Coordinates of C-alpha atoms in Angstrom, one line a residue:
M1 CA 117.4 156.7 80.7
R2 CA 120.7 155.4 81.8
S3 CA 122.0 151.8 81.9
V4 CA 121.7 150.1 85.3
R5 CA 124.4 147.5 86.0
W6 CA 124.2 144.9 88.6
G7 CA 127.9 145.4 89.3
S8 CA 130.4 142.8 90.6
L9 CA 128.4 140.8 93.1
G10 CA 131.4 138.9 94.6
T11 CA 129.8 135.6 95.4
M12 CA 126.9 136.5 93.2
A13 CA 124.6 136.4 96.3
V14 CA 122.1 139.1 97.3
C15 CA 120.7 139.1 100.9
L16 CA 117.0 139.6 100.9
G17 CA 116.6 140.4 104.6
A18 CA 114.6 138.6 107.3
V19 CA 112.0 136.1 106.2
V20 CA 108.6 136.8 107.7
G21 CA 107.3 133.8 109.7
C22 CA 106.7 132.4 113.1
S23 CA 109.5 131.1 115.2
R24 CA 109.3 127.4 115.6
G25 CA 112.7 126.8 117.3
P26 CA 115.7 125.1 115.7
Q27 CA 115.2 122.1 113.6
V28 CA 118.5 120.3 114.5
Q29 CA 121.2 121.5 116.8
S30 CA 124.7 120.1 117.4
D31 CA 128.2 121.0 118.1
L32 CA 129.1 119.8 114.6
P33 CA 128.8 122.8 112.3
I34 CA 126.8 122.7 109.1
K35 CA 129.2 122.5 106.1
R36 CA 126.9 121.7 103.2
V37 CA 123.2 122.2 102.3
V38 CA 121.4 120.8 99.3
V39 CA 118.0 122.3 98.8
Y40 CA 115.4 120.5 96.7
R41 CA 112.0 121.5 95.2
N42 CA 109.9 119.2 97.4
G43 CA 110.1 120.7 100.8
V44 CA 113.2 118.9 102.1
A45 CA 116.9 119.7 102.2
Y46 CA 120.0 117.6 102.8
F47 CA 122.2 118.9 105.6
E48 CA 125.8 117.7 106.1
R49 CA 127.6 118.5 109.4
A50 CA 131.3 117.8 109.8
G51 CA 134.1 118.3 112.3
H52 CA 136.6 116.7 114.7
V53 CA 135.1 114.5 117.4
D54 CA 137.0 113.5 120.5
G55 CA 134.6 111.9 123.0
D56 CA 132.2 109.1 123.7
D57 CA 129.2 110.5 121.9
V58 CA 127.8 113.2 119.6
R59 CA 124.5 114.8 120.5
F60 CA 121.8 116.3 118.3
K61 CA 118.9 118.2 119.6
M62 CA 115.8 118.6 117.4
R63 CA 112.1 119.2 117.4
Q64 CA 110.1 116.0 117.7
T65 CA 108.7 116.4 114.2
E66 CA 112.2 116.1 112.8
V67 CA 113.2 112.9 114.7
G68 CA 111.6 110.5 112.2
D69 CA 113.3 112.1 109.1
F70 CA 116.6 112.3 111.0
L71 CA 116.6 108.6 111.8
A72 CA 115.3 107.5 108.4
T73 CA 118.0 109.4 106.4
L74 CA 120.9 109.5 108.9
A75 CA 124.2 108.7 107.1
V76 CA 127.6 108.7 109.0
M77 CA 130.8 109.1 107.0
E78 CA 134.3 108.9 108.4
Q79 CA 137.7 108.5 106.8
G80 CA 139.0 105.2 107.9
G81 CA 135.7 103.5 108.6
S82 CA 132.6 103.9 110.7
S83 CA 133.0 104.5 114.4
V84 CA 129.3 105.0 115.4
R85 CA 128.1 102.1 117.5
S86 CA 124.5 103.1 118.0
A87 CA 121.9 106.0 117.8
T88 CA 119.8 106.4 121.0
F89 CA 116.8 108.6 121.4
P90 CA 114.3 109.0 124.2
L91 CA 110.6 108.1 124.1
K92 CA 107.7 110.0 125.7
D93 CA 106.5 109.0 129.2
E94 CA 102.9 108.6 130.2
T95 CA 102.4 112.3 130.4
G96 CA 103.4 112.8 126.8
K97 CA 106.6 114.7 127.7
P98 CA 109.9 113.6 126.3
K99 CA 112.1 112.2 129.1
D100 CA 115.1 114.4 127.9
A101 CA 113.1 117.6 127.6
D102 CA 115.2 120.5 128.8
A103 CA 113.3 122.2 131.7
D104 CA 115.2 125.4 131.2
S105 CA 114.5 125.6 127.5
K106 CA 111.5 127.6 126.2
D107 CA 111.0 124.9 123.6
T108 CA 110.2 121.8 125.7
A109 CA 109.6 119.7 122.5
L110 CA 113.3 119.4 121.8
R111 CA 114.6 115.9 121.9
T112 CA 118.1 114.5 121.9
V113 CA 119.5 111.8 119.7
V114 CA 122.8 110.4 120.9
L115 CA 125.4 108.8 118.5
S116 CA 127.6 106.6 120.7
M117 CA 131.2 106.6 119.6
D118 CA 134.2 104.4 120.6
G119 CA 135.9 107.1 122.6
R120 CA 138.6 107.9 120.1
A121 CA 139.3 111.0 118.0
H122 CA 137.5 111.0 114.6
D123 CA 136.9 113.4 111.7
L124 CA 133.2 112.8 111.3
Q125 CA 130.6 113.7 108.7
V126 CA 126.9 113.3 109.4
G127 CA 124.3 113.8 106.7
Y128 CA 120.5 113.8 107.1
I129 CA 117.3 115.1 105.5
A130 CA 115.1 117.8 107.2
A131 CA 112.1 119.9 106.1
A132 CA 113.0 123.1 104.4
P133 CA 111.3 125.7 102.2
V134 CA 111.7 125.0 98.4
W135 CA 114.2 127.1 96.5
R136 CA 112.6 129.3 93.9
P137 CA 114.0 130.4 90.5
S138 CA 113.7 133.8 89.0
Y139 CA 114.8 134.7 85.4
R140 CA 115.8 137.7 83.4
L141 CA 115.8 137.8 79.6
V142 CA 117.4 140.6 77.5
V143 CA 116.4 140.2 73.9
Q144 CA 119.2 141.1 71.5
P145 CA 119.1 141.6 67.7
S146 CA 119.9 138.7 65.2
G147 CA 117.9 136.1 67.0
Q148 CA 119.8 136.1 70.3
A149 CA 119.0 136.8 74.0
D150 CA 120.9 137.0 77.3
L151 CA 119.3 134.7 79.9
Q152 CA 120.0 135.0 83.6
A153 CA 118.8 132.6 86.3
W154 CA 118.7 133.4 90.0
G155 CA 117.9 131.0 92.9
I156 CA 116.1 132.3 96.0
V157 CA 117.0 130.2 99.2
E158 CA 115.2 130.7 102.5
N159 CA 116.7 129.7 105.9
L160 CA 114.2 128.8 108.5
S161 CA 116.3 126.1 110.2
G162 CA 116.7 127.9 113.5
E163 CA 120.5 128.5 113.1
D164 CA 122.8 130.5 110.8
W165 CA 124.3 128.8 107.8
T166 CA 127.8 130.3 107.9
G167 CA 130.3 129.7 105.1
I168 CA 128.4 126.6 103.8
Q169 CA 128.7 125.0 100.4
L170 CA 125.3 125.5 98.8
S171 CA 123.7 123.4 96.1
L172 CA 120.3 123.7 94.5
V173 CA 118.6 120.7 92.8
A174 CA 116.0 121.4 90.1
G175 CA 114.0 118.3 90.9
A176 CA 111.8 116.6 93.5
P177 CA 113.1 113.2 94.6
V178 CA 110.7 110.9 96.3
A179 CA 110.6 111.9 100.0
F180 CA 108.1 111.2 102.7
E181 CA 107.6 112.0 106.4
A182 CA 109.0 109.2 108.5
R183 CA 107.8 108.6 112.1
L184 CA 110.5 106.3 113.3
G185 CA 110.6 108.2 116.6
T186 CA 107.1 107.3 117.5
P187 CA 106.6 103.9 119.2
V188 CA 104.3 101.5 117.3
I189 CA 102.8 98.6 119.3
P190 CA 100.3 96.7 117.1
E191 CA 97.3 95.1 118.7
R192 CA 97.3 91.3 119.1
P193 CA 94.4 88.9 119.0
V194 CA 93.0 87.9 122.5
V195 CA 93.0 84.1 123.2
T196 CA 91.0 82.8 126.2
D197 CA 89.9 79.4 127.4
S198 CA 86.1 79.2 127.3
G199 CA 85.7 75.5 127.9
E200 CA 84.8 72.7 125.6
V201 CA 81.3 73.8 124.5
I202 CA 80.8 74.1 120.7
A203 CA 79.2 77.4 120.1
A204 CA 78.5 77.0 116.4
V205 CA 78.4 74.3 113.8
P206 CA 81.8 74.2 112.0
H207 CA 82.0 74.7 108.2
S208 CA 84.4 73.1 105.9
E209 CA 87.1 75.3 104.2
T210 CA 88.2 75.2 100.6
S211 CA 91.9 76.0 99.8
L212 CA 93.0 77.0 96.3
D213 CA 96.6 76.1 95.4
D214 CA 97.7 79.7 94.6
R215 CA 101.4 79.3 95.4
D216 CA 102.4 82.4 93.5
S217 CA 100.0 84.6 95.5
D218 CA 98.4 86.3 92.5
G219 CA 94.9 85.3 93.5
I220 CA 94.5 83.1 90.4
P221 CA 94.9 79.4 90.6
D222 CA 96.7 78.6 87.4
K223 CA 99.4 76.4 85.8
N224 CA 102.1 78.6 87.3
D225 CA 101.1 77.3 90.7
A226 CA 101.5 73.7 89.6
E227 CA 104.9 74.4 88.1
D228 CA 106.0 76.1 91.3
Q229 CA 104.9 73.1 93.3
K230 CA 106.9 70.7 91.2
S231 CA 110.0 72.8 91.3
G232 CA 109.6 73.6 95.0
K233 CA 109.7 77.3 94.1
K234 CA 108.2 79.8 96.6
T235 CA 107.1 83.3 95.9
V236 CA 108.6 85.9 98.3
T237 CA 106.8 89.2 98.9
T238 CA 109.4 91.9 99.3
E239 CA 109.1 95.0 101.4
S240 CA 108.9 98.5 99.9
P241 CA 112.3 99.7 98.8
A242 CA 114.2 101.8 101.3
P243 CA 114.6 105.5 100.5
P244 CA 117.7 106.5 98.5
P245 CA 120.8 107.4 100.4
P246 CA 121.8 111.0 100.8
P247 CA 123.5 112.6 97.8
A248 CA 127.2 112.1 97.6
P249 CA 129.5 115.1 98.1
P250 CA 129.8 117.1 94.8
A251 CA 132.8 117.2 92.6
V252 CA 133.1 120.9 93.1
A253 CA 134.5 121.8 96.5
A254 CA 134.2 125.3 97.9
G255 CA 137.4 126.9 98.9
P256 CA 138.0 129.1 102.0
R257 CA 135.4 131.7 102.6
G258 CA 135.7 134.6 100.2
K259 CA 137.9 132.7 97.8
A260 CA 137.1 130.7 94.7
A261 CA 137.4 126.9 94.5
P262 CA 140.6 125.4 93.1
E263 CA 141.1 125.8 89.4
D264 CA 140.7 122.2 88.6
A265 CA 137.5 121.8 90.6
R266 CA 135.5 124.6 88.9
E267 CA 133.2 124.0 86.1
D268 CA 132.4 126.5 83.4
A269 CA 128.6 127.1 83.4
T270 CA 128.6 129.7 80.6
G271 CA 129.3 127.5 77.5
G272 CA 133.1 127.0 77.4
L273 CA 135.0 130.1 78.5
A274 CA 138.8 129.7 78.6
K275 CA 140.5 130.0 82.0
G276 CA 141.2 133.5 83.0
E277 CA 138.6 135.1 80.7
E278 CA 136.3 137.6 82.4
G279 CA 133.6 139.9 81.1
T280 CA 132.6 137.7 78.2
M281 CA 129.3 136.2 77.2
G282 CA 128.5 132.5 77.5
N283 CA 129.1 131.9 73.9
N284 CA 132.7 133.2 74.0
R285 CA 131.7 136.5 72.3
P286 CA 132.7 139.8 73.9
A287 CA 130.0 141.4 76.0
P288 CA 128.3 144.2 74.0
E289 CA 128.4 147.7 75.3
P290 CA 125.2 148.4 77.2
K291 CA 122.6 150.4 75.3
P292 CA 120.9 153.3 77.0
G293 CA 118.0 152.1 79.0
V294 CA 117.1 149.9 82.0
Q295 CA 118.3 146.3 81.6
P296 CA 120.4 143.8 83.5
S297 CA 124.0 143.3 82.5
Q298 CA 126.2 140.3 82.4
P299 CA 128.3 139.5 85.5
R300 CA 131.9 140.7 85.4
N301 CA 133.3 137.5 86.9
V302 CA 131.6 134.5 85.3
R303 CA 133.7 132.1 87.3
S304 CA 131.5 132.9 90.3
L305 CA 128.5 131.3 88.6
A306 CA 127.2 127.9 89.6
S307 CA 128.4 124.8 88.0
I308 CA 125.7 122.8 86.4
A309 CA 125.5 119.0 86.3
V310 CA 122.8 116.4 85.7
Q311 CA 122.7 113.7 88.4
G312 CA 120.1 111.0 88.5
G313 CA 118.0 112.9 85.9
A314 CA 117.9 116.1 88.0
T315 CA 119.7 119.3 87.3
K316 CA 122.1 120.4 90.1
Y317 CA 123.5 123.8 90.6
V318 CA 126.6 124.0 92.8
I319 CA 127.6 127.4 94.1
P320 CA 131.4 127.5 93.9
N321 CA 131.9 130.1 96.7
A322 CA 131.1 129.8 100.4
I323 CA 127.6 131.2 101.2
T324 CA 126.3 132.6 104.5
I325 CA 122.6 132.8 105.1
P326 CA 121.5 134.0 108.6
D327 CA 118.6 132.3 110.2
K328 CA 115.2 133.7 109.1
N329 CA 116.8 135.3 106.1
A330 CA 116.7 134.6 102.4
T331 CA 119.5 134.9 99.8
M332 CA 119.4 135.2 96.1
V333 CA 122.3 133.6 94.2
M334 CA 123.0 133.8 90.5
L335 CA 123.0 130.4 88.9
F336 CA 124.0 131.2 85.3
A337 CA 124.1 133.9 82.7
K338 CA 124.2 132.7 79.1
R339 CA 123.7 133.9 75.5
V340 CA 120.9 131.8 74.0
A341 CA 118.8 131.8 70.9
G342 CA 115.8 134.1 71.4
E343 CA 113.6 136.7 69.8
A344 CA 110.6 139.0 70.3
S345 CA 107.5 138.0 68.3
F346 CA 103.7 137.5 68.6
L347 CA 101.6 134.6 69.8
F348 CA 97.9 134.1 69.1
A349 CA 96.6 132.1 72.0
P350 CA 93.0 132.9 73.0
D351 CA 92.6 133.1 76.8
D352 CA 89.2 133.5 78.5
G353 CA 90.9 135.4 81.3
V354 CA 92.3 138.1 78.9
P355 CA 89.7 140.2 77.1
G356 CA 90.5 140.7 73.4
S357 CA 92.9 137.8 73.1
N358 CA 90.4 135.9 71.0
V359 CA 91.0 138.4 68.1
H360 CA 94.4 139.9 69.0
P361 CA 97.8 138.2 69.6
F362 CA 100.1 138.6 72.6
R363 CA 103.5 140.2 72.4
V364 CA 105.9 137.4 73.5
A365 CA 109.6 136.7 74.1
R366 CA 110.9 133.4 72.9
F367 CA 114.1 131.7 73.9
Q368 CA 115.7 128.3 73.8
N369 CA 117.1 126.5 76.8
Q370 CA 120.7 126.1 75.7
T371 CA 122.0 125.5 79.2
E372 CA 123.2 122.2 80.6
G373 CA 120.1 121.6 82.7
M374 CA 116.4 121.8 83.0
L375 CA 114.7 125.1 83.9
E376 CA 112.2 125.0 86.7
R377 CA 108.9 127.0 86.7
G378 CA 109.4 130.6 87.7
P379 CA 108.8 134.3 86.9
I380 CA 110.8 136.0 84.2
A381 CA 111.4 139.7 83.5
V382 CA 111.8 140.7 79.8
F383 CA 114.0 143.5 78.5
H384 CA 114.4 144.7 74.9
E385 CA 116.1 147.6 73.2
G386 CA 117.0 149.2 76.5
A387 CA 113.5 149.0 78.0
F388 CA 111.6 146.8 80.4
L389 CA 108.8 145.1 78.4
G390 CA 107.0 143.2 81.0
Q391 CA 106.9 140.0 83.1
G392 CA 105.7 136.5 82.5
L393 CA 105.9 133.0 83.8
V394 CA 108.2 130.2 82.5
D395 CA 106.9 126.6 82.7
P396 CA 109.4 123.8 83.3
L397 CA 111.7 123.7 80.2
A398 CA 113.8 120.8 79.2
I399 CA 117.2 121.1 77.6
G400 CA 116.8 122.2 74.0
G401 CA 113.2 123.3 74.5
W402 CA 111.7 126.6 73.6
A403 CA 109.8 128.9 75.9
T404 CA 107.2 131.4 74.7
V405 CA 106.4 134.0 77.3
P406 CA 103.5 136.5 76.7
F407 CA 103.8 139.9 78.4
A408 CA 101.3 142.2 76.5
L409 CA 98.5 142.3 74.0
E410 CA 99.0 143.6 70.4
S411 CA 95.9 145.4 69.1
A412 CA 97.4 146.3 65.7
I413 CA 97.0 142.7 64.5
G414 CA 93.6 141.1 64.1
I415 CA 92.8 137.4 63.6
D416 CA 89.6 135.6 62.5
S417 CA 89.2 131.9 62.1
H418 CA 86.7 129.3 60.7
Q419 CA 86.7 125.5 60.0
K420 CA 85.7 123.1 57.3
S421 CA 85.6 119.2 57.4
D422 CA 85.5 116.5 54.7
M423 CA 86.3 112.8 54.2
Q424 CA 89.3 112.1 51.9
G425 CA 91.6 109.2 50.9
T426 CA 91.1 105.5 50.8
R427 CA 94.0 103.1 51.6
V428 CA 94.5 99.5 52.8
A429 CA 94.7 99.2 56.6
K430 CA 94.9 95.4 57.1
I431 CA 93.8 92.0 55.6
E432 CA 92.8 89.2 57.9
N433 CA 90.6 86.1 57.6
G434 CA 89.8 87.0 54.0
N435 CA 88.3 90.4 55.1
L436 CA 89.6 93.8 53.9
F437 CA 89.8 96.8 56.2
I438 CA 90.4 100.3 54.7
E439 CA 91.3 103.7 56.2
R440 CA 89.8 107.0 55.3
D441 CA 90.8 110.4 56.6
L442 CA 88.4 112.8 58.4
V443 CA 89.9 116.1 57.3
L444 CA 89.5 119.2 59.5
K445 CA 90.9 122.4 58.1
T446 CA 91.2 125.5 60.3
F447 CA 91.6 128.8 58.4
Y448 CA 93.2 131.7 60.3
D449 CA 92.8 135.1 58.5
V450 CA 95.5 137.5 59.9
E451 CA 95.5 141.2 59.2
N452 CA 98.5 143.3 60.1
G453 CA 97.8 146.9 60.6
G454 CA 101.2 147.7 61.9
Q455 CA 104.1 149.6 60.3
T456 CA 106.5 146.6 60.2
Q457 CA 106.4 142.9 59.2
A458 CA 105.0 140.7 61.9
K459 CA 106.2 137.1 62.7
L460 CA 103.3 135.4 64.3
L461 CA 102.8 132.0 66.0
V462 CA 99.3 130.6 66.2
K463 CA 98.7 128.3 69.1
H464 CA 96.4 125.8 67.4
P465 CA 94.4 123.4 69.7
R466 CA 95.3 119.9 68.5
R467 CA 92.9 116.9 68.1
S468 CA 94.3 114.1 70.2
D469 CA 93.4 111.5 67.6
A470 CA 94.6 113.5 64.5
R471 CA 97.9 114.2 62.8
L472 CA 99.1 117.5 61.2
F473 CA 99.1 117.1 57.4
Q474 CA 101.9 119.0 55.6
P475 CA 102.3 121.7 58.3
P476 CA 104.1 124.9 57.5
Q477 CA 107.9 124.8 58.0
G478 CA 108.8 125.7 61.5
T479 CA 105.7 124.2 63.1
E480 CA 106.2 123.0 66.7
D481 CA 103.9 120.1 67.3
N482 CA 103.4 119.8 71.1
V483 CA 101.3 116.6 71.3
G484 CA 101.9 116.4 75.1
T485 CA 100.2 119.7 75.7
G486 CA 97.5 119.2 73.0
S487 CA 98.6 122.2 70.9
A488 CA 100.8 123.2 68.0
L489 CA 102.6 126.5 67.4
V490 CA 102.2 127.3 63.7
P491 CA 104.2 130.2 62.2
V492 CA 103.0 132.8 59.7
V493 CA 104.7 136.0 58.5
V494 CA 102.5 138.9 57.6
P495 CA 103.9 142.0 55.8
A496 CA 103.0 145.5 57.1
H497 CA 99.4 146.6 56.2
A498 CA 98.7 143.2 54.6
K499 CA 96.5 140.1 55.1
Q500 CA 97.6 136.5 55.2
E501 CA 95.7 133.2 55.4
L502 CA 97.1 130.3 57.4
V503 CA 95.6 126.9 56.9
V504 CA 96.1 124.1 59.5
D505 CA 95.2 120.7 58.1
E506 CA 94.5 117.9 60.6
R507 CA 93.6 114.4 59.6
A508 CA 92.2 111.5 61.7
A509 CA 92.2 108.0 60.2
E510 CA 89.0 106.0 60.5
T511 CA 89.1 102.2 59.9
Q512 CA 86.1 100.4 58.4
Y513 CA 85.2 97.1 56.7
A514 CA 85.2 97.2 52.9
D515 CA 83.6 94.8 50.3
W516 CA 86.4 93.3 48.1
F517 CA 84.2 93.9 45.0
G518 CA 83.4 97.6 45.7
A519 CA 85.0 100.7 44.2
A520 CA 86.6 101.7 47.5
A521 CA 88.4 98.4 47.7
D522 CA 89.6 98.6 44.1
N523 CA 91.0 102.1 44.7
A524 CA 92.7 101.2 48.0
V525 CA 94.3 98.0 46.6
K526 CA 95.6 99.7 43.5
L527 CA 97.3 102.4 45.7
Y528 CA 98.8 99.7 47.9
L529 CA 100.2 97.8 44.9
A530 CA 101.8 101.0 43.6
D531 CA 103.4 101.7 47.0
R532 CA 107.1 100.8 47.1
R533 CA 106.9 100.1 50.8
A534 CA 104.3 97.4 50.3
D535 CA 104.9 93.8 51.4
P536 CA 106.3 91.9 48.3
K537 CA 104.5 88.7 49.2
V538 CA 101.1 90.5 49.6
V539 CA 101.7 92.4 46.4
Q540 CA 102.3 89.1 44.5
Q541 CA 99.2 87.5 45.9
L542 CA 96.9 90.4 45.2
T543 CA 98.3 90.9 41.8
A544 CA 97.5 87.3 40.9
L545 CA 94.0 87.5 42.4
W546 CA 93.0 90.9 40.9
P547 CA 92.2 89.5 37.4
L548 CA 89.9 86.9 39.1
R549 CA 88.3 89.7 41.0
S550 CA 87.7 91.7 37.7
E551 CA 86.1 88.6 36.2
I552 CA 83.9 88.2 39.2
V553 CA 82.8 91.8 39.0
T554 CA 82.1 91.4 35.3
R555 CA 79.9 88.3 35.8
Q556 CA 78.2 90.0 38.7
D557 CA 77.4 93.0 36.6
Q558 CA 76.0 90.8 33.9
R559 CA 73.9 88.8 36.3
N560 CA 72.6 92.0 37.9
K561 CA 71.4 93.2 34.4
V562 CA 69.7 89.8 33.7
Q563 CA 68.0 89.9 37.1
N564 CA 66.9 93.5 36.7
E565 CA 65.4 92.7 33.3
L566 CA 63.7 89.5 34.7
G567 CA 62.2 91.7 37.4
M568 CA 60.8 94.2 34.9
L569 CA 59.4 91.4 32.6
N570 CA 57.7 89.7 35.5
S571 CA 56.1 93.0 36.5
E572 CA 55.0 93.7 33.0
A573 CA 53.5 90.2 32.6
Y574 CA 51.6 90.6 35.8
Q575 CA 50.1 93.9 34.5
K576 CA 49.2 92.4 31.1
R577 CA 47.3 89.5 32.7
A578 CA 45.4 92.0 34.9
D579 CA 44.4 93.9 31.7
L580 CA 43.2 90.7 30.0
R581 CA 41.0 89.9 33.0
A582 CA 39.6 93.4 32.8
I583 CA 38.4 93.0 29.1
E584 CA 37.6 89.4 29.3
K585 CA 33.8 90.0 28.7
N586 CA 34.2 92.9 26.4
R587 CA 33.6 91.6 22.8
A588 CA 34.6 94.9 21.3
A589 CA 38.1 94.5 22.6
D590 CA 39.1 91.5 20.6
A591 CA 42.0 93.3 18.8
L592 CA 43.4 94.6 22.2
R593 CA 43.0 91.0 23.6
R594 CA 45.1 89.6 20.8
Q595 CA 47.8 92.3 21.4
L596 CA 48.0 91.6 25.1
T597 CA 48.1 87.8 24.5
A598 CA 51.0 88.2 22.0
R599 CA 52.9 90.4 24.4
I600 CA 52.5 87.9 27.3
A601 CA 53.8 85.2 25.0
A602 CA 56.8 87.3 24.0
I603 CA 57.5 88.0 27.7
A604 CA 57.4 84.3 28.6
T605 CA 59.9 83.5 25.8
R606 CA 62.3 86.3 26.9
T607 CA 61.9 85.2 30.5
D608 CA 62.8 81.6 29.7
T609 CA 66.0 82.9 27.9
L610 CA 67.0 85.2 30.8
T611 CA 66.3 82.6 33.4
T612 CA 68.7 80.2 31.6
Q613 CA 71.3 83.0 31.5
N614 CA 70.8 83.8 35.2
I615 CA 71.3 80.2 36.1
T616 CA 74.4 79.9 34.0
L617 CA 75.9 83.1 35.3
G618 CA 75.1 82.0 38.9
Q619 CA 77.0 78.7 38.4
E620 CA 80.0 80.6 36.9
L621 CA 80.0 83.1 39.7
G622 CA 79.9 80.3 42.3
D623 CA 83.0 78.7 40.8
L624 CA 84.9 82.0 40.5
Q625 CA 84.0 83.0 44.1
A626 CA 85.2 79.6 45.4
K627 CA 88.5 80.2 43.8
W628 CA 88.6 83.8 45.2
R629 CA 87.9 82.6 48.7
D630 CA 90.7 80.0 48.6
G631 CA 93.1 82.7 47.3
I632 CA 92.1 85.6 49.5
N633 CA 92.1 83.6 52.7
A634 CA 95.9 83.0 52.2
V635 CA 96.6 86.7 52.1
K636 CA 97.7 88.1 55.5
L637 CA 98.5 91.8 56.1
A638 CA 98.8 92.8 59.8
E639 CA 99.7 96.4 59.1
A640 CA 100.0 98.5 56.0
P641 CA 102.8 101.1 55.5
P642 CA 102.2 104.4 57.4
V643 CA 100.5 107.3 55.8
K644 CA 102.7 109.6 53.7
D645 CA 101.8 113.2 54.3

């Protein structure tokens, strides 16, 4: 195998040939040539035409479907002030045919918008929005040793506008600004109510009307209405905001066709190359010699790459050289080529559409977005050690984010999993109105048993489905917790011909009411008092009240013992009396009768003593509990310190 180099691409553009599609005629035609095109990812593009105008008007011909967007987004720019007096466009007659339709034209739907000028010479720029195919990204990733990779991004642009784009300045925006189809070119005549004079006859009995003073128009009569009435304030309902103006001209201006932009206008999109350097990687390191095999190489002239800027939260790629895209053709331009952090590893992510993925991991390529902008969703080709490994799909990736792209299944590694659940931990959650609420953790542990049957050590990422209401407890170092996607990437390293167990611990807190005098409350409060993050005032109050609680618990235990014994004595006395009634007429049972009578008398004596103790303990408990209520009602804790994992 020999190394295949992309070579010096000049403007870094590759013509893809004619775009297959039906001819719909030109979108917008004018004597003003197109100078700049900005393509977005939502089906629209910004077109800027410019040139010298010496006349009374400037005419634009367009399909009827484009008139609304043209009028809604038209922006006229001229050095020295505006010279456009009005924009005129024809309406349809009764037959539905535009009055300005060109009879000689095959496309009779073309309409003319006329910009009336003041008759003097002007250098005019006209910008507008029109429908256009979205630009699409395509990526190449060459995995290098030592945790690095070369990342290339290309943008594919299609021209279906009906005219050639010759020597234009091209920009691609990785975003979708709000845009809608405007129908300003279609007349709108709303219906009006019909009023007639039908005489003085009352046709129905009139009903009284009730008016609510809802001056702020929120549908709710309230004190705000009265305040508005006193102050004379009126609520004004505003119209929907107008669409944003067309983007301003970029800071990077294209030079003459075939030449680079001026030195001070170019931006370095490869990570800080010094001026004049060529043939280097994006991190200022010399480009390595290509290894034998099929893999893309770095561009020889990195200054022909797009400059990257973030404007209004969207990433914008500005191509520094003039681009020509014939009508019904597509062009692929290189956006950037940069050395980033990356590696080849394994990912266990069961997928119902991939047989075997529930027990075997995928081979994946991982890389970090270390560019200056966001990466859009698109296909990626992966190369490693001079060979093509496979293809995958990159989801939208923010700056600094990591992408993990599967491209094959690895059968030499097997994985089995099982789960266990339990309840653990007791801690104070809040204290309000004298009531205590505690938190306990529902613990769910997932065990992944990984067996590596390969000849080398395997670095594996397990895509663990996350519970939305749970937190990861002491996750392994390097875990990527992606709460937004409902999953976590948990790493594990398995030596060759070895087994390794990975445990993922998730805990969900459950809040419940607790009795102040129970064991759960005692444990939770003692842990709170020992926490250095606890509220000092609450700690002082609980510390002062806890001896009182202990005394109440002691008295309650004593009273419970007395009441339990009273219950057993009453039950025994009832049974003894029943025995006496059974032997009442048996003269031979005199000895047993005397024993039963003596026992009943002893029970009565003990019962009297215990009853006195029960009453005394009840009075003491009442006094202690009254003091407790007064003290605990003064304790307020809205939120306890967060859980320490």
